Amino acid sequence: MTQAEFDQIRLDALREILSIATGNAATSLSTMIDKRVDITVPNVMVEAIENIPEVLEGREKEATVVYFSVTGQISGSIFLSLSSSESMRLANMLTGRKEPQTGCLDEMGQSALKELGNILSGSYIMVLSQELKLKTKYSVPGLVSDMLGAIFDEILARLFLEAENAVIMESEFIVRGEVYRGHLILILPLNAVNTIIKALGNWEN
């Protein structure tokens, strides 16, 4: 599936679903940290799986990735990719550290980022389940920190995904004027994409 295969109507519908999911995620995250959180998705793109590291700043870029497998009527994977600096900033904000941690993520920071990924993934799965009536669930999160090329080479090889393309969503988390940036990535085989497109048609009606 390429960008050309997403006609404007379907892409608009996808963005509307993303908007609903993002709103749900912002509410859940606000509850988690007891602060107002706004989440925006300034850009949505479709890219070949092998191009993911390049789209996310290059194969040599150090990053932290939280990942989930998706099963049910929709199968595939969800990834939250954060640069090393943003993962540390987000972990410090989420844990409310008085003295921000530097260096490598500790166990508390990793748990906080896994929970962030859990909230985001859960929000999108909830839309698929409740709005599109697709029975779908997701796994417990995994987390890895390394160069982007190494991360995605290893994870994608392990998942044996029957997919060629990924939906990549630039994401911004705004907390008290501070902006934190990352990418949420959906990798779905073509049959899963077709299922969503079919459900979108029913949902719009």
mmCIF file of C-alpha atoms in Angstrom:
data_model
loop_
_atom_site.group_PDB
_atom_site.id
_atom_site.type_symbol
_atom_site.label_atom_id
_atom_site.label_comp_id
_atom_site.label_asym_id
_atom_site.label_seq_id
_atom_site.Cartn_x
_atom_site.Cartn_y
_atom_site.Cartn_z
ATOM 1 C CA MET A 1 0.000 0.000 0.000
ATOM 2 C CA THR A 2 1.352 3.419 -0.972
ATOM 3 C CA GLN A 3 0.303 6.978 -0.231
ATOM 4 C CA ALA A 4 -1.524 7.052 -3.561
ATOM 5 C CA GLU A 5 -3.819 4.269 -2.345
ATOM 6 C CA PHE A 6 -5.095 6.462 0.476
ATOM 7 C CA ASP A 7 -7.663 8.579 -1.324
ATOM 8 C CA GLN A 8 -8.560 11.856 0.311
ATOM 9 C CA ILE A 9 -11.847 10.635 1.798
ATOM 10 C CA ARG A 10 -10.174 7.670 3.518
ATOM 11 C CA LEU A 11 -7.278 9.795 4.719
ATOM 12 C CA ASP A 12 -9.680 12.374 6.162
ATOM 13 C CA ALA A 13 -11.600 9.593 7.904
ATOM 14 C CA LEU A 14 -8.351 8.160 9.278
ATOM 15 C CA ARG A 15 -7.381 11.573 10.612
ATOM 16 C CA GLU A 16 -10.766 11.879 12.301
ATOM 17 C CA ILE A 17 -10.213 8.550 14.050
ATOM 18 C CA LEU A 18 -6.727 9.672 15.035
ATOM 19 C CA SER A 19 -8.226 12.862 16.435
ATOM 20 C CA ILE A 20 -10.638 10.892 18.621
ATOM 21 C CA ALA A 21 -7.881 8.565 19.831
ATOM 22 C CA THR A 22 -5.523 11.467 20.508
ATOM 23 C CA GLY A 23 -8.154 13.236 22.588
ATOM 24 C CA ASN A 24 -8.724 10.084 24.640
ATOM 25 C CA ALA A 25 -4.975 9.662 25.136
ATOM 26 C CA ALA A 26 -4.544 13.269 26.278
ATOM 27 C CA THR A 27 -7.306 12.823 28.865
ATOM 28 C CA SER A 28 -5.759 9.594 30.197
ATOM 29 C CA LEU A 29 -2.279 11.100 30.308
ATOM 30 C CA SER A 30 -3.588 14.191 32.109
ATOM 31 C CA THR A 31 -5.104 11.922 34.750
ATOM 32 C CA MET A 32 -1.856 9.978 35.073
ATOM 33 C CA ILE A 33 0.359 13.004 35.790
ATOM 34 C CA ASP A 34 -2.318 15.362 37.199
ATOM 35 C CA LYS A 35 -1.433 18.064 34.680
ATOM 36 C CA ARG A 36 -3.159 19.329 31.550
ATOM 37 C CA VAL A 37 -1.815 17.555 28.473
ATOM 38 C CA ASP A 38 -2.508 18.385 24.841
ATOM 39 C CA ILE A 39 -1.492 15.952 22.112
ATOM 40 C CA THR A 40 -1.330 17.006 18.472
ATOM 41 C CA VAL A 41 -0.595 15.013 15.319
ATOM 42 C CA PRO A 42 0.834 17.583 12.892
ATOM 43 C CA ASN A 43 1.584 15.083 10.152
ATOM 44 C CA VAL A 44 0.463 11.618 9.040
ATOM 45 C CA MET A 45 2.391 9.787 6.340
ATOM 46 C CA VAL A 46 2.589 6.367 4.722
ATOM 47 C CA GLU A 47 6.079 4.958 4.168
ATOM 48 C CA ALA A 48 7.682 1.655 3.228
ATOM 49 C CA ILE A 49 8.743 -0.294 6.318
ATOM 50 C CA GLU A 50 12.408 -0.268 5.303
ATOM 51 C CA ASN A 51 12.318 3.551 5.229
ATOM 52 C CA ILE A 52 11.161 3.954 8.845
ATOM 53 C CA PRO A 53 14.637 4.689 10.314
ATOM 54 C CA GLU A 54 15.350 7.305 7.636
ATOM 55 C CA VAL A 55 12.001 9.014 8.223
ATOM 56 C CA LEU A 56 12.804 9.084 11.955
ATOM 57 C CA GLU A 57 16.131 10.919 11.537
ATOM 58 C CA GLY A 58 18.362 8.125 10.247
ATOM 59 C CA ARG A 59 19.574 4.614 11.028
ATOM 60 C CA GLU A 60 22.422 5.846 13.247
ATOM 61 C CA LYS A 61 20.160 7.971 15.456
ATOM 62 C CA GLU A 62 19.989 6.821 19.086
ATOM 63 C CA ALA A 63 16.398 6.255 20.169
ATOM 64 C CA THR A 64 14.069 4.497 22.567
ATOM 65 C CA VAL A 65 11.174 2.512 21.103
ATOM 66 C CA VAL A 66 8.168 1.122 22.984
ATOM 67 C CA TYR A 67 6.423 -1.587 20.957
ATOM 68 C CA PHE A 68 3.266 -3.712 21.021
ATOM 69 C CA SER A 69 1.800 -6.501 18.928
ATOM 70 C CA VAL A 70 -1.860 -6.225 17.888
ATOM 71 C CA THR A 71 -4.146 -9.245 17.482
ATOM 72 C CA GLY A 72 -7.806 -9.930 16.734
ATOM 73 C CA GLN A 73 -9.738 -8.744 13.687
ATOM 74 C CA ILE A 74 -6.822 -6.377 13.120
ATOM 75 C CA SER A 75 -3.272 -7.740 13.428
ATOM 76 C CA GLY A 76 0.011 -5.875 13.276
ATOM 77 C CA SER A 77 2.207 -3.758 15.529
ATOM 78 C CA ILE A 78 2.307 -0.334 17.183
ATOM 79 C CA PHE A 79 5.532 1.523 17.994
ATOM 80 C CA LEU A 80 6.228 4.708 19.930
ATOM 81 C CA SER A 81 9.621 6.030 18.821
ATOM 82 C CA LEU A 82 11.431 8.748 20.797
ATOM 83 C CA SER A 83 14.882 10.206 20.335
ATOM 84 C CA SER A 84 17.218 9.566 23.271
ATOM 85 C CA SER A 85 16.963 13.168 24.446
ATOM 86 C CA GLU A 86 13.153 13.264 24.176
ATOM 87 C CA SER A 87 12.789 9.905 25.935
ATOM 88 C CA MET A 88 14.762 11.283 28.871
ATOM 89 C CA ARG A 89 12.781 14.545 28.933
ATOM 90 C CA LEU A 90 9.485 12.668 28.808
ATOM 91 C CA ALA A 91 10.561 10.190 31.482
ATOM 92 C CA ASN A 92 11.553 13.046 33.786
ATOM 93 C CA MET A 93 8.253 14.832 33.191
ATOM 94 C CA LEU A 94 6.148 11.697 33.647
ATOM 95 C CA THR A 95 7.892 10.671 36.870
ATOM 96 C CA GLY A 96 7.910 14.225 38.276
ATOM 97 C CA ARG A 97 11.571 14.063 39.276
ATOM 98 C CA LYS A 98 12.753 17.030 41.316
ATOM 99 C CA GLU A 99 16.279 16.384 40.059
ATOM 100 C CA PRO A 100 15.960 15.252 36.418
ATOM 101 C CA GLN A 101 17.741 12.032 35.551
ATOM 102 C CA THR A 102 20.494 12.131 32.936
ATOM 103 C CA GLY A 103 22.333 9.375 31.090
ATOM 104 C CA CYS A 104 20.518 6.073 30.552
ATOM 105 C CA LEU A 105 16.897 5.473 31.459
ATOM 106 C CA ASP A 106 16.494 3.770 34.831
ATOM 107 C CA GLU A 107 13.738 1.286 35.649
ATOM 108 C CA MET A 108 11.333 4.031 36.743
ATOM 109 C CA GLY A 109 11.884 5.969 33.518
ATOM 110 C CA GLN A 110 11.406 2.866 31.391
ATOM 111 C CA SER A 111 8.170 2.027 33.221
ATOM 112 C CA ALA A 112 6.889 5.572 32.661
ATOM 113 C CA LEU A 113 7.556 5.402 28.922
ATOM 114 C CA LYS A 114 5.942 1.970 28.691
ATOM 115 C CA GLU A 115 2.856 3.401 30.376
ATOM 116 C CA LEU A 116 2.861 6.328 27.941
ATOM 117 C CA GLY A 117 2.991 3.856 25.048
ATOM 118 C CA ASN A 118 0.271 1.829 26.731
ATOM 119 C CA ILE A 119 -2.004 4.858 26.965
ATOM 120 C CA LEU A 120 -1.438 5.835 23.330
ATOM 121 C CA SER A 121 -1.858 2.305 21.970
ATOM 122 C CA GLY A 122 -4.884 1.681 24.162
ATOM 123 C CA SER A 123 -6.548 4.846 22.861
ATOM 124 C CA TYR A 124 -6.172 3.777 19.234
ATOM 125 C CA ILE A 125 -7.269 0.215 19.936
ATOM 126 C CA MET A 126 -10.308 1.585 21.796
ATOM 127 C CA VAL A 127 -11.352 3.558 18.713
ATOM 128 C CA LEU A 128 -10.990 0.472 16.527
ATOM 129 C CA SER A 129 -13.008 -1.577 19.013
ATOM 130 C CA GLN A 130 -15.713 0.919 19.983
ATOM 131 C CA GLU A 131 -16.106 3.189 16.967
ATOM 132 C CA LEU A 132 -15.354 0.687 14.195
ATOM 133 C CA LYS A 133 -16.646 -2.406 16.053
ATOM 134 C CA LEU A 134 -13.441 -4.361 15.373
ATOM 135 C CA LYS A 135 -12.462 -6.818 18.111
ATOM 136 C CA THR A 136 -8.809 -6.031 18.706
ATOM 137 C CA LYS A 137 -6.350 -6.248 21.596
ATOM 138 C CA TYR A 138 -2.689 -5.505 22.153
ATOM 139 C CA SER A 139 0.197 -7.057 24.059
ATOM 140 C CA VAL A 140 2.144 -5.882 27.080
ATOM 141 C CA PRO A 141 4.782 -3.343 26.002
ATOM 142 C CA GLY A 142 8.389 -4.030 25.161
ATOM 143 C CA LEU A 143 11.082 -1.351 25.271
ATOM 144 C CA VAL A 144 14.472 -1.115 23.593
ATOM 145 C CA SER A 145 17.108 1.632 23.332
ATOM 146 C CA ASP A 146 19.655 1.544 20.509
ATOM 147 C CA MET A 147 20.291 3.005 17.065
ATOM 148 C CA LEU A 148 17.097 3.183 14.996
ATOM 149 C CA GLY A 149 18.463 0.912 12.287
ATOM 150 C CA ALA A 150 19.363 -1.809 14.775
ATOM 151 C CA ILE A 151 16.067 -1.462 16.646
ATOM 152 C CA PHE A 152 13.815 -1.861 13.632
ATOM 153 C CA ASP A 153 15.961 -4.507 11.945
ATOM 154 C CA GLU A 154 15.688 -6.676 15.063
ATOM 155 C CA ILE A 155 12.056 -6.030 15.967
ATOM 156 C CA LEU A 156 10.667 -6.363 12.449
ATOM 157 C CA ALA A 157 12.651 -9.549 11.809
ATOM 158 C CA ARG A 158 11.274 -11.031 15.024
ATOM 159 C CA LEU A 159 7.681 -10.090 14.229
ATOM 160 C CA PHE A 160 7.699 -11.613 10.730
ATOM 161 C CA LEU A 161 5.220 -8.984 9.609
ATOM 162 C CA GLU A 162 3.266 -9.557 6.422
ATOM 163 C CA ALA A 163 3.250 -5.869 5.624
ATOM 164 C CA GLU A 164 5.101 -3.533 3.310
ATOM 165 C CA ASN A 165 4.116 -0.104 4.632
ATOM 166 C CA ALA A 166 3.660 1.784 7.863
ATOM 167 C CA VAL A 167 1.468 4.699 8.916
ATOM 168 C CA ILE A 168 3.751 7.158 10.730
ATOM 169 C CA MET A 169 2.220 9.877 12.889
ATOM 170 C CA GLU A 170 4.300 12.750 14.153
ATOM 171 C CA SER A 171 3.125 13.364 17.715
ATOM 172 C CA GLU A 172 3.564 16.324 20.039
ATOM 173 C CA PHE A 173 2.839 16.242 23.769
ATOM 174 C CA ILE A 174 2.337 19.703 25.256
ATOM 175 C CA VAL A 175 2.548 20.023 29.040
ATOM 176 C CA ARG A 176 2.588 23.481 30.669
ATOM 177 C CA GLY A 177 4.055 25.050 27.553
ATOM 178 C CA GLU A 178 6.753 22.401 27.131
ATOM 179 C CA VAL A 179 6.624 20.424 23.866
ATOM 180 C CA TYR A 180 7.795 16.811 23.680
ATOM 181 C CA ARG A 181 8.009 15.127 20.283
ATOM 182 C CA GLY A 182 7.897 11.551 19.064
ATOM 183 C CA HIS A 183 6.431 9.285 16.383
ATOM 184 C CA LEU A 184 3.643 6.736 16.694
ATOM 185 C CA ILE A 185 3.920 4.039 14.042
ATOM 186 C CA LEU A 186 1.256 1.556 12.924
ATOM 187 C CA ILE A 187 2.392 -1.419 10.862
ATOM 188 C CA LEU A 188 -0.488 -3.418 9.426
ATOM 189 C CA PRO A 189 -0.662 -6.075 6.692
ATOM 190 C CA LEU A 190 -2.779 -5.236 3.659
ATOM 191 C CA ASN A 191 -5.723 -7.383 4.798
ATOM 192 C CA ALA A 192 -5.843 -5.427 8.084
ATOM 193 C CA VAL A 193 -5.789 -2.131 6.173
ATOM 194 C CA ASN A 194 -8.647 -3.361 3.985
ATOM 195 C CA THR A 195 -10.624 -4.338 7.094
ATOM 196 C CA ILE A 196 -10.187 -0.843 8.540
ATOM 197 C CA ILE A 197 -11.140 0.825 5.261
ATOM 198 C CA LYS A 198 -14.275 -1.314 5.053
ATOM 199 C CA ALA A 199 -15.164 -0.493 8.675
ATOM 200 C CA LEU A 200 -14.546 3.203 8.003
ATOM 201 C CA GLY A 201 -17.173 3.105 5.277
ATOM 202 C CA ASN A 202 -19.724 1.616 7.653
ATOM 203 C CA TRP A 203 -18.749 4.075 10.391
ATOM 204 C CA GLU A 204 -19.169 7.088 8.087
ATOM 205 C CA ASN A 205 -22.638 5.883 7.136
#
